[in-house]
Short mmCIF file of C-alpha atoms in Angstrom, two decimals:
data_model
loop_
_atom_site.label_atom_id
_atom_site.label_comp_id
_atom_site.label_asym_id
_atom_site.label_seq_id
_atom_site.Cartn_x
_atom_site.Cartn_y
_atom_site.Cartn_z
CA UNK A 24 8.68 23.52 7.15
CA UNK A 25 11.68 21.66 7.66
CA UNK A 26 10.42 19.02 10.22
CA UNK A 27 7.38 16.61 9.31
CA UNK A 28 6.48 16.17 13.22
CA UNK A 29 5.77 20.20 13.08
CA UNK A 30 3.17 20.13 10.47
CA UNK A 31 1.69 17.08 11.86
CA UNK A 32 1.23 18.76 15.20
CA UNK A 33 0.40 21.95 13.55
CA UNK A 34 -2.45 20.66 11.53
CA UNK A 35 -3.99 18.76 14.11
CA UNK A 36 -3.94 21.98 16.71
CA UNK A 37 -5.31 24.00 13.79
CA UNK A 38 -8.18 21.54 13.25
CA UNK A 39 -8.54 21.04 16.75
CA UNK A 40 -9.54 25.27 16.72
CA UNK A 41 -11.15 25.27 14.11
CA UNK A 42 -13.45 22.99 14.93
CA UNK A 43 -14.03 24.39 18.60
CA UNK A 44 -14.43 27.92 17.07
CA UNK A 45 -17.11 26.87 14.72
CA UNK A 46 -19.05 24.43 17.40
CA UNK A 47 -18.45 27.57 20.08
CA UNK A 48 -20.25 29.71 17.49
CA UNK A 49 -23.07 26.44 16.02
CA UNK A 50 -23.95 26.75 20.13
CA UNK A 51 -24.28 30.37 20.46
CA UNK A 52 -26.51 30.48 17.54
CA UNK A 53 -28.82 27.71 18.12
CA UNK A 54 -29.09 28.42 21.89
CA UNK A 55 -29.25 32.21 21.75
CA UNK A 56 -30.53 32.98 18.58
CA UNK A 57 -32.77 30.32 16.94
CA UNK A 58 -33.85 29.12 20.43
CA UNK A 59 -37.65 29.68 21.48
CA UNK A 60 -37.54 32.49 24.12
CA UNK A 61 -39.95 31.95 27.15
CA UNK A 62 -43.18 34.02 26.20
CA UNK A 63 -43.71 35.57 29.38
CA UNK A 64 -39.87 37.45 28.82
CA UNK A 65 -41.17 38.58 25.22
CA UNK A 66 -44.36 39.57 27.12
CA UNK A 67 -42.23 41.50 29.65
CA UNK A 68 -40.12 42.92 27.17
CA UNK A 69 -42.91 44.49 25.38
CA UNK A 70 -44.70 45.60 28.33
CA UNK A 71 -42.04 48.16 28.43
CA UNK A 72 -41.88 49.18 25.34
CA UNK A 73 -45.67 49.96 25.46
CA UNK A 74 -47.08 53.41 24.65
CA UNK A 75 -48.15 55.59 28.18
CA UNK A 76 -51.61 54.99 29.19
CA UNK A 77 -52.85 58.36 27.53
CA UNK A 78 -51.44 57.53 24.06
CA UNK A 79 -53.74 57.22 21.41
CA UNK A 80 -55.54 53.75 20.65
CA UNK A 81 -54.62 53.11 17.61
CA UNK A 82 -50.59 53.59 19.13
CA UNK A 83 -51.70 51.12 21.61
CA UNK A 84 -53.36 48.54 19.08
CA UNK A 85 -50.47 48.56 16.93
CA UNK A 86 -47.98 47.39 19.61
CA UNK A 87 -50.32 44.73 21.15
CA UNK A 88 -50.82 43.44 17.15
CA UNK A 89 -46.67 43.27 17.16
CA UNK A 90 -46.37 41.60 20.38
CA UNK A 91 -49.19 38.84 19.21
CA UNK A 92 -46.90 38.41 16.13
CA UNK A 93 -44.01 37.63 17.79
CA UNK A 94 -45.90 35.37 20.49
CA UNK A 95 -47.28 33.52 17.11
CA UNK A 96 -50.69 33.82 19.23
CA UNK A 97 -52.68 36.27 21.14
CA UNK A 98 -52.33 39.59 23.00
CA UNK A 99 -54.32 41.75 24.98
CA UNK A 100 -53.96 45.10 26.66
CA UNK A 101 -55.93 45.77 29.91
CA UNK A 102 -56.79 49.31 31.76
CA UNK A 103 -56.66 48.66 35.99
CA UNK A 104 -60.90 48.45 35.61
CA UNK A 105 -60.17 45.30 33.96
CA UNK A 106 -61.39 46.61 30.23
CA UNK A 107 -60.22 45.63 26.87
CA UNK A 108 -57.77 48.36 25.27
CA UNK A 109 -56.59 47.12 22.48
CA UNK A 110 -56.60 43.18 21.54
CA UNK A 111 -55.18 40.96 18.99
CA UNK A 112 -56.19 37.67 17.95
CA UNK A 113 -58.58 35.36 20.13
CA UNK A 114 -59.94 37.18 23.22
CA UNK A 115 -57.80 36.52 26.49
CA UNK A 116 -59.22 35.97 30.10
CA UNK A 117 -59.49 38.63 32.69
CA UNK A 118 -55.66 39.79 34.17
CA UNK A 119 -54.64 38.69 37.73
CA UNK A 120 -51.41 38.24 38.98
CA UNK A 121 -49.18 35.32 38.03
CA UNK A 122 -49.88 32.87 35.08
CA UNK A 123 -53.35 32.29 33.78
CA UNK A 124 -54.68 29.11 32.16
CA UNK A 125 -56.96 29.74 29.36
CA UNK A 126 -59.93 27.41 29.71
CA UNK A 127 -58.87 23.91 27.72
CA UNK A 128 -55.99 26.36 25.52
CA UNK A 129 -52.82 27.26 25.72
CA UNK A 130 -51.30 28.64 28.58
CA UNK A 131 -51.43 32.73 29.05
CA UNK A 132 -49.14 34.97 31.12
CA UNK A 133 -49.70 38.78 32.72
CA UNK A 134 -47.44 41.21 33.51
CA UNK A 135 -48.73 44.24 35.56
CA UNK A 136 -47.69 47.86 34.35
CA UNK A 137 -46.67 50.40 36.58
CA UNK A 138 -49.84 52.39 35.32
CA UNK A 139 -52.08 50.01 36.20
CA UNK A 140 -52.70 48.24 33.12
CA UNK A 141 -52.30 44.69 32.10
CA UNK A 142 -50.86 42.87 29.76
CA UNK A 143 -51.68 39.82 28.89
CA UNK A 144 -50.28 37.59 26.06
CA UNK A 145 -50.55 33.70 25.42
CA UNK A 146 -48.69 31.23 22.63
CA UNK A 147 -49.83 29.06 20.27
CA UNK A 148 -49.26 25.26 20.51
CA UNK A 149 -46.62 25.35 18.11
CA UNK A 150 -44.37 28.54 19.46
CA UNK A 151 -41.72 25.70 20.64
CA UNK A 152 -41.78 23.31 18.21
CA UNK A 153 -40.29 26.13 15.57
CA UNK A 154 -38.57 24.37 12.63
CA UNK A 155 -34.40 24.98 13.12
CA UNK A 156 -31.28 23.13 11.87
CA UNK A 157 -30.12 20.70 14.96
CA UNK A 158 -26.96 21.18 16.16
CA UNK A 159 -25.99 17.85 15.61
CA UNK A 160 -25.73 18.35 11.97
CA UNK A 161 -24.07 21.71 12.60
CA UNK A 162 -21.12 19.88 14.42
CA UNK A 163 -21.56 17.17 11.48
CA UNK A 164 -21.02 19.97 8.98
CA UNK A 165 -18.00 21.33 11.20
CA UNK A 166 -16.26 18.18 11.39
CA UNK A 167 -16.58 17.56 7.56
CA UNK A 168 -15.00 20.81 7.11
CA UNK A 169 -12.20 20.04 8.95
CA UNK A 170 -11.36 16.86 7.73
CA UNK A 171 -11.41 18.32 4.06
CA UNK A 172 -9.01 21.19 5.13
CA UNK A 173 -6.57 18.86 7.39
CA UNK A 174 -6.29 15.85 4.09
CA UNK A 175 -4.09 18.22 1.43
CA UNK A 176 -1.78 18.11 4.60
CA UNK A 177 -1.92 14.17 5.69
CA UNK A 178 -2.20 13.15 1.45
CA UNK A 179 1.02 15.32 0.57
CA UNK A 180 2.64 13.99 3.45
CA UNK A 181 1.54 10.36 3.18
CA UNK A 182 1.90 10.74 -0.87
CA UNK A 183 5.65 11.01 -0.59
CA UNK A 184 6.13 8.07 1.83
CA UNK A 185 4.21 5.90 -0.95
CA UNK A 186 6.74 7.14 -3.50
CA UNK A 187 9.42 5.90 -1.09
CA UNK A 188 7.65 3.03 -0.53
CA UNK A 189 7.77 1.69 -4.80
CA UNK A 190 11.08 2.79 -4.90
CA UNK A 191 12.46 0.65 -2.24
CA UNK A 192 10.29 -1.97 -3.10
CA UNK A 193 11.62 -1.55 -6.83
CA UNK A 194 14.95 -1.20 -5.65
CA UNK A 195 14.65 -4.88 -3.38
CA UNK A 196 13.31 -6.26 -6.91
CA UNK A 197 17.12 -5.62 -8.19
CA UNK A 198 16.27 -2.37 -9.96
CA UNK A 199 19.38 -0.49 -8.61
CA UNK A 200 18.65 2.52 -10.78
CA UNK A 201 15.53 3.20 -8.40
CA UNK A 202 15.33 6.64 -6.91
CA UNK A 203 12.98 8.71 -5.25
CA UNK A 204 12.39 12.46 -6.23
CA UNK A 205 12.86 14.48 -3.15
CA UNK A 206 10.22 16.81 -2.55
CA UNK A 207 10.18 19.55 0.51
CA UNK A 208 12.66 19.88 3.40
CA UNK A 209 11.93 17.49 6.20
CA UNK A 210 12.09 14.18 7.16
CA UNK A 211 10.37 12.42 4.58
CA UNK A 212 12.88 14.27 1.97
CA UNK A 213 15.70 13.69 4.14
CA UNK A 214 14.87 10.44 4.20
CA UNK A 215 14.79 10.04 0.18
CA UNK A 216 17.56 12.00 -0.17
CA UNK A 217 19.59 9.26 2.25
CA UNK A 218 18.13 6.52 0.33
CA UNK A 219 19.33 7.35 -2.82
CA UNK A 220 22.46 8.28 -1.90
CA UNK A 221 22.70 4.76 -0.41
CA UNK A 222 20.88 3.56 -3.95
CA UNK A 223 23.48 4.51 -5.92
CA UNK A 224 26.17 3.50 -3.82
CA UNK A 225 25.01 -0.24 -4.23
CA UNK A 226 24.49 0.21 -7.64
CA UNK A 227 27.69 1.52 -8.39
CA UNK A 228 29.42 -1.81 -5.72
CA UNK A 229 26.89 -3.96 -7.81
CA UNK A 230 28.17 -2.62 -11.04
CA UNK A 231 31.67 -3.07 -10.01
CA UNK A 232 31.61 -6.85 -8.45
CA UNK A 233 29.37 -7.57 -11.64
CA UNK A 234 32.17 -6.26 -14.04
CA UNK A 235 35.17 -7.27 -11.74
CA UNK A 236 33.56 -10.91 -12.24
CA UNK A 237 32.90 -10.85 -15.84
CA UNK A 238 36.33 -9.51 -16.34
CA UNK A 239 38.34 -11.75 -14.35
CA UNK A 240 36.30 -15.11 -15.71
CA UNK A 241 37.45 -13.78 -19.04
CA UNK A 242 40.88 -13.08 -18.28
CA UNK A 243 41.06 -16.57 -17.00
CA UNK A 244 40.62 -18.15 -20.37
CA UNK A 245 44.13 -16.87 -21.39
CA UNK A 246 45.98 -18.50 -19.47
CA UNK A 247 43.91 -21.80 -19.66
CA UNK A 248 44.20 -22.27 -23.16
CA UNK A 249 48.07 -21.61 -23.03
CA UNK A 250 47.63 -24.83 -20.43
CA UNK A 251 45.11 -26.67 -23.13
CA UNK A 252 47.76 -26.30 -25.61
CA UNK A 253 50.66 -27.06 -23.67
CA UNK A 254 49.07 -30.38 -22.68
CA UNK A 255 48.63 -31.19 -26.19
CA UNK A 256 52.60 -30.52 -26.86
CA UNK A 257 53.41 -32.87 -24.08
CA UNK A 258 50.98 -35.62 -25.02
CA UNK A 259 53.49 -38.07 -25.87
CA UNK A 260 55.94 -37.48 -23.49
CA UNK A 261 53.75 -36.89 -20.15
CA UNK A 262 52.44 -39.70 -18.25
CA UNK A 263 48.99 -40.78 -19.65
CA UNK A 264 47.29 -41.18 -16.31
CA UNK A 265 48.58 -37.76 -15.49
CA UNK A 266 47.88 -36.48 -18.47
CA UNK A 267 43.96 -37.87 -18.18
CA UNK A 268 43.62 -36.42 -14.86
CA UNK A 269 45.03 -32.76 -16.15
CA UNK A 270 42.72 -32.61 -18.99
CA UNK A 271 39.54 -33.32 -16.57
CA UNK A 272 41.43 -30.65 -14.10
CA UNK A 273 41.12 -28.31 -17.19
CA UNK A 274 38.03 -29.56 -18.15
CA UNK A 275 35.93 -28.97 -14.84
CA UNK A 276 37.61 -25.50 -14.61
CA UNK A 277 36.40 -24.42 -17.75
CA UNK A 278 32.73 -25.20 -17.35
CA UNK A 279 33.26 -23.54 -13.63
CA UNK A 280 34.57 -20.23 -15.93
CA UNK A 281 31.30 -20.68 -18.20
CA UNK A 282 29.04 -21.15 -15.88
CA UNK A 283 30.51 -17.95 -13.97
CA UNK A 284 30.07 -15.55 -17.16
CA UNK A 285 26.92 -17.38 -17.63
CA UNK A 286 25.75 -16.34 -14.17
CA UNK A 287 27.17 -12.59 -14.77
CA UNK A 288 25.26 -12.54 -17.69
CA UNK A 289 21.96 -13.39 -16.03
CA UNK A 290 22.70 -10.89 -13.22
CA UNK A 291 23.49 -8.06 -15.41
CA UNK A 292 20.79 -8.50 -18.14
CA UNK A 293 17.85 -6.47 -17.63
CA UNK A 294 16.58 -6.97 -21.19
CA UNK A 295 14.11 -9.53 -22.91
CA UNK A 296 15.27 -12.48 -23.68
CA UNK A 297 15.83 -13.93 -27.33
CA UNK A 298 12.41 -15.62 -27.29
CA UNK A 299 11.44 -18.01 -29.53
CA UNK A 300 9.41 -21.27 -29.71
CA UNK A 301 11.08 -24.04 -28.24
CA UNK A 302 10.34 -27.82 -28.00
CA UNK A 303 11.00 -28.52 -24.81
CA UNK A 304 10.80 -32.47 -24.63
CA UNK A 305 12.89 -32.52 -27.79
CA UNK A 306 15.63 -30.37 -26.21
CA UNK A 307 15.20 -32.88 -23.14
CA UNK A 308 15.92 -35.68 -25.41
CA UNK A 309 18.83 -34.21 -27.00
CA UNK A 310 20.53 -33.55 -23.47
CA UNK A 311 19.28 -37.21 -22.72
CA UNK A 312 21.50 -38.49 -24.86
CA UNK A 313 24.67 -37.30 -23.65
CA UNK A 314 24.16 -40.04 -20.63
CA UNK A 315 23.93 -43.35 -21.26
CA UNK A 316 22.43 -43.68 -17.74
CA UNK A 317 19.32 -41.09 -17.75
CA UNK A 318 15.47 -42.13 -19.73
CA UNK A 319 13.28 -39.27 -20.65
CA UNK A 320 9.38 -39.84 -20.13
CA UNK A 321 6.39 -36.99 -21.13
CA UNK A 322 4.79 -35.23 -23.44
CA UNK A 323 5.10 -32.63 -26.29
CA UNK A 324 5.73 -28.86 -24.82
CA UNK A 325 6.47 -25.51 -26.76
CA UNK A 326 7.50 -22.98 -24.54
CA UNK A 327 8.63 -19.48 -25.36
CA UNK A 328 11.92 -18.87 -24.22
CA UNK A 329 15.69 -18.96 -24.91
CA UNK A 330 16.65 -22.25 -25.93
CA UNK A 331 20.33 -21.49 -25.18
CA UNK A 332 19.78 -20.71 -21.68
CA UNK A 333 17.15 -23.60 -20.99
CA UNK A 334 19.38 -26.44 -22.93
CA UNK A 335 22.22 -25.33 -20.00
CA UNK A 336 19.22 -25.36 -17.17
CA UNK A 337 18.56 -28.99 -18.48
CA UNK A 338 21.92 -30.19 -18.72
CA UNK A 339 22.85 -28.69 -14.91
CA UNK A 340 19.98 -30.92 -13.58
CA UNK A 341 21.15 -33.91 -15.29
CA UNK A 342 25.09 -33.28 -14.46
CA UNK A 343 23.69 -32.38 -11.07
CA UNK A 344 21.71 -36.05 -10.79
CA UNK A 345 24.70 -38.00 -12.56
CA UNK A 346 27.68 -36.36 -10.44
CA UNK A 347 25.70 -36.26 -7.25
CA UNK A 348 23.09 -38.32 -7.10
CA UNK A 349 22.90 -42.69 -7.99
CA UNK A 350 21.95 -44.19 -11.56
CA UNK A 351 19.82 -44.23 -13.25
CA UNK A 352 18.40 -40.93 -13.82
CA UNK A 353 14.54 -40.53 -14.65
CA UNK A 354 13.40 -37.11 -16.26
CA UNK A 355 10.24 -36.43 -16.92
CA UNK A 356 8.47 -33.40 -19.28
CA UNK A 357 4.61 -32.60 -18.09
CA UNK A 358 2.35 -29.73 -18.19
CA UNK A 359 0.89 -28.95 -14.56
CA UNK A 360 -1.27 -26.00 -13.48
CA UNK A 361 -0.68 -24.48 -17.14
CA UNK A 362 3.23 -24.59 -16.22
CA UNK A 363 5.66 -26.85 -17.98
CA UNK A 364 7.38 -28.95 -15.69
CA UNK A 365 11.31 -30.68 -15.63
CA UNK A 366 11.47 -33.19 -13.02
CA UNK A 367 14.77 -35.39 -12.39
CA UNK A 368 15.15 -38.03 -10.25
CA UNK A 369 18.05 -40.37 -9.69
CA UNK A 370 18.13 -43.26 -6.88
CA UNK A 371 20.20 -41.89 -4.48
CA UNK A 372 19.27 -40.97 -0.44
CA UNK A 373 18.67 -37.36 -1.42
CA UNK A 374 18.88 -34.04 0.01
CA UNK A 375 18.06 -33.72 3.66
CA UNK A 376 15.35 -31.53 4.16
CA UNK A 377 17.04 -28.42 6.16
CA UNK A 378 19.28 -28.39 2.70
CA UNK A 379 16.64 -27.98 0.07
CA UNK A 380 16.46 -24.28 -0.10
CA UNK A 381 20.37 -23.81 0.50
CA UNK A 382 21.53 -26.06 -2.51
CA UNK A 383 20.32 -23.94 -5.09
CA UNK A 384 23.29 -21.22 -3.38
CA UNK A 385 26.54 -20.52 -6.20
CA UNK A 386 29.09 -23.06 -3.98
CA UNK A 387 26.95 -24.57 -1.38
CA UNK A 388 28.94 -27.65 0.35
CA UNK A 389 26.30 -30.25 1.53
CA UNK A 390 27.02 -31.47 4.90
CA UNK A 391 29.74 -34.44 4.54
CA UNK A 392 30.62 -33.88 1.21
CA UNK A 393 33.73 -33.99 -0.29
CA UNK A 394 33.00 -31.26 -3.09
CA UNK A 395 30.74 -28.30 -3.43
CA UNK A 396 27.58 -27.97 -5.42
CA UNK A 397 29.30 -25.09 -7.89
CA UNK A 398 26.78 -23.00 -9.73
CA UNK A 399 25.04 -25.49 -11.47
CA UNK A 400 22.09 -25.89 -9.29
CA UNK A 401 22.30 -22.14 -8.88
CA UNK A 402 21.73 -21.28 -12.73
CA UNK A 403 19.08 -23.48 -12.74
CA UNK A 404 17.58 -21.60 -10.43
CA UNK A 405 18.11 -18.28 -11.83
CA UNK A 406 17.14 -19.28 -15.85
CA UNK A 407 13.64 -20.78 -14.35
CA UNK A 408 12.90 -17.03 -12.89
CA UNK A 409 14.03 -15.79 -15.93
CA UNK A 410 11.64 -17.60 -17.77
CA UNK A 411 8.65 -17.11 -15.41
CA UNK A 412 9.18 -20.30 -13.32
CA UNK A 413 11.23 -21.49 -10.23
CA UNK A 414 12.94 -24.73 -9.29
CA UNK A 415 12.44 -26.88 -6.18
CA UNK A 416 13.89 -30.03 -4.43
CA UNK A 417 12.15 -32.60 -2.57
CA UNK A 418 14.30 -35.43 -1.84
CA UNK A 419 16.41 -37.01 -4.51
CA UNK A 420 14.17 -35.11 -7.26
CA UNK A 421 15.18 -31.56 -8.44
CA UNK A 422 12.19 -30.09 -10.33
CA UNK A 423 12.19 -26.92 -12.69
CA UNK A 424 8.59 -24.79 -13.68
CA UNK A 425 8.39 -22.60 -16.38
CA UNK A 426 5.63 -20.03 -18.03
CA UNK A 427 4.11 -22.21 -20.67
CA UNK A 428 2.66 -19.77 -22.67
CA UNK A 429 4.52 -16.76 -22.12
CA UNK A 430 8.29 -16.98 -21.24
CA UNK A 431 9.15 -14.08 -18.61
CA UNK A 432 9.57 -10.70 -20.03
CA UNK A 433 12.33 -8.17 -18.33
#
């Protein structure tokens, strides 16, 4: 069926007749069939199925003992002289017209024959108080039946959507080779077919901006080192304060380059990381010492991560406090909530609060400020997720978590 509102609307009309059908029929047979009749029908009933008045008595005793049966009491045939013909069970009061009370019983009927004769018949206490299914549970039953036809329908239906569902979810989690089986021919499979179509067209635009990015920070390292070493031929000859202010030029651009393949490198790796054991305050202190104007406070952490990728997340925070921020620079190592924490603080006014969440974006350019943030913040960012943490700012402190234990696996 090619459209899902069809079988929805399909299934619940089919369940809807099903279930009338079967309560239709739970009625008919608890009303008509299992229902006490009134005795004085039965009575009537077998009144004219008795034998004629000159039949033999035994004839006549064996219909009054069937009649008594199915009264589940007495029964008694009369002639007009008010004698006993044939009887069955306890004896029965004298016929007259109407209904008859037995004295302190059960209540007895009599039904006149065309003949002359009587017959009289009377039930026990229990004729309507017979033991029969209610039709409550009948309709109980009914329903129960239904729902366990109508849920391959809803499950196979619903089944798919939760397919869809992990997909996209996997897919939003930056697992562009997500896709969805597609399974049947209406919307739901329509749907999946659309999405990954539209999957693998941003995988293949992620691919290629990925790879146009790698490729292009590469190709720029050509034609800065043919820069690097003309510099160096024109050292004596070029103006040294010119010269000085070139080689930071080249200087700045090449970390920019690095820290773009660096941040290429985190997008489009999807493996584990080279984990290993790693000291964390001693890699602090090494970093530490590259500024004269940043002191190192903590205590003694082994991590498991990649000690390439979290030496560059330490030195980003401290070029990020020295470049940005006002000496001198406090960092501090701690464990906290079974996470090993890198805090960094400097002196300065800090980042306004509206700004906290948007520094940590490749470029951001704080309100006022005469140069952008870059990536550094950014990687920071990104190598704390990759090792099962995050990183946060609060002011003039810029704080990094990561998995103590465990680094994060890919």
């Amino acid at each position: 069926m090619k459209h899902l509102y069809l079988q929805i609307y399909l299934t619940v009309i089919a369940s809807l007749i099903a279930f009338a059908t079967a309560a239709g029929a739970l009625w008919w047979i608890y009303v008509d069939q299992l229902a006490a009749r009134h005795p004085l029908e039965v009575i009537t009933e077998a009144a004219q199925a008795l034998p004629a008045a000159d039949a033999p008595q035994p004839q006549q005793q064996a219909a009054v003992n069937r009649l008594a049966v199915r009264l589940k009491g007495d029964a008694a045939l009369f002639a007009g002289d008010r004698t006993v013909i044939a009887q069955a069970g306890r004896p029965l009061p004298v016929p007259r017209e109407g209904r008859e009370f037995g004295p302190g019983g059960p209540r007895a009927w009599t039904v006149p024959l065309a003949d002359g004769r009587w017959l009289v018949g009377r039930v026990s206490r229990d004729y309507f108080r017979a033991r029969r299914p209610g039709p409550l549970l009948g309709l109980a039953l009914v329903a129960l039946a239904v729902g366990v036809g109508a849920y391959p329908v809803v499950r196979r239906v619903t089944r798919r959507l939760e397919k869809l569902k992990a997909s996209v979810d996997a897919f939003g989690a930056g697992e562009f080779s997500a896709r969805v089986t597609v399974e049947g021919r209406d919307e739901v499979a329509q749907l999946a077919a659309s999405f990954n179509r539209a999957a693998a067209q941003i995988e293949g635009l992620v691919g290629a901006h990925k790879a146009l990015l790698a490729n292009a920070s590469h190709e720029l390292r050509t034609p800065l080192a043919r820069i690097r070493m003309a510099v160096e031929l024109m050292k004596e000859s070029a103006d040294p304060a010119r010269r000085v202010e070139l080689e930071r030029d080249i200087a700045e651009l090449d970390a920019l380059i690095e820290e773009i393949l660096l941040a290429s490198r985190l997008d489009a790796m999807r493996e584990s990381l080279n984990v290993e054991p790693v000291d964390l305050l001693g890699l602090a202190a090494e970093e530490c010492s590259r500024y004269e104007e940043a002191d190192l406070d903590g205590e003694r952490l082994s991590v498991h991560g990649d000690p390439r990728l979290l030496r560059r997340m330490i030195r980003n925070l401290l070029e990020n406090a020295r470049q940005h921020g006002v000496p001198p620079i406090e960092m501090r190592v701690r464990s906290v909530d079974g996470r090993a924490e890198i805090r960094v603080c400097d002196q300065g006014a800090g980042v306004p609060e509206p700004e906290r969440e948007r520094v940590f974006e490749p470029f951001h350019r704080r309100m006022g400020a005469s140069a952008g943030a870059g990536l550094g913040l950014a990687l920071v960012r990104q190598i704390a997720r990759r090792h099962g943490g995050d990183a946060a700012c609060s002011g003039n402190c810029f704080t990094a978590t990561l998995a103590k234990e465990e680094g994060r696996r890919a």
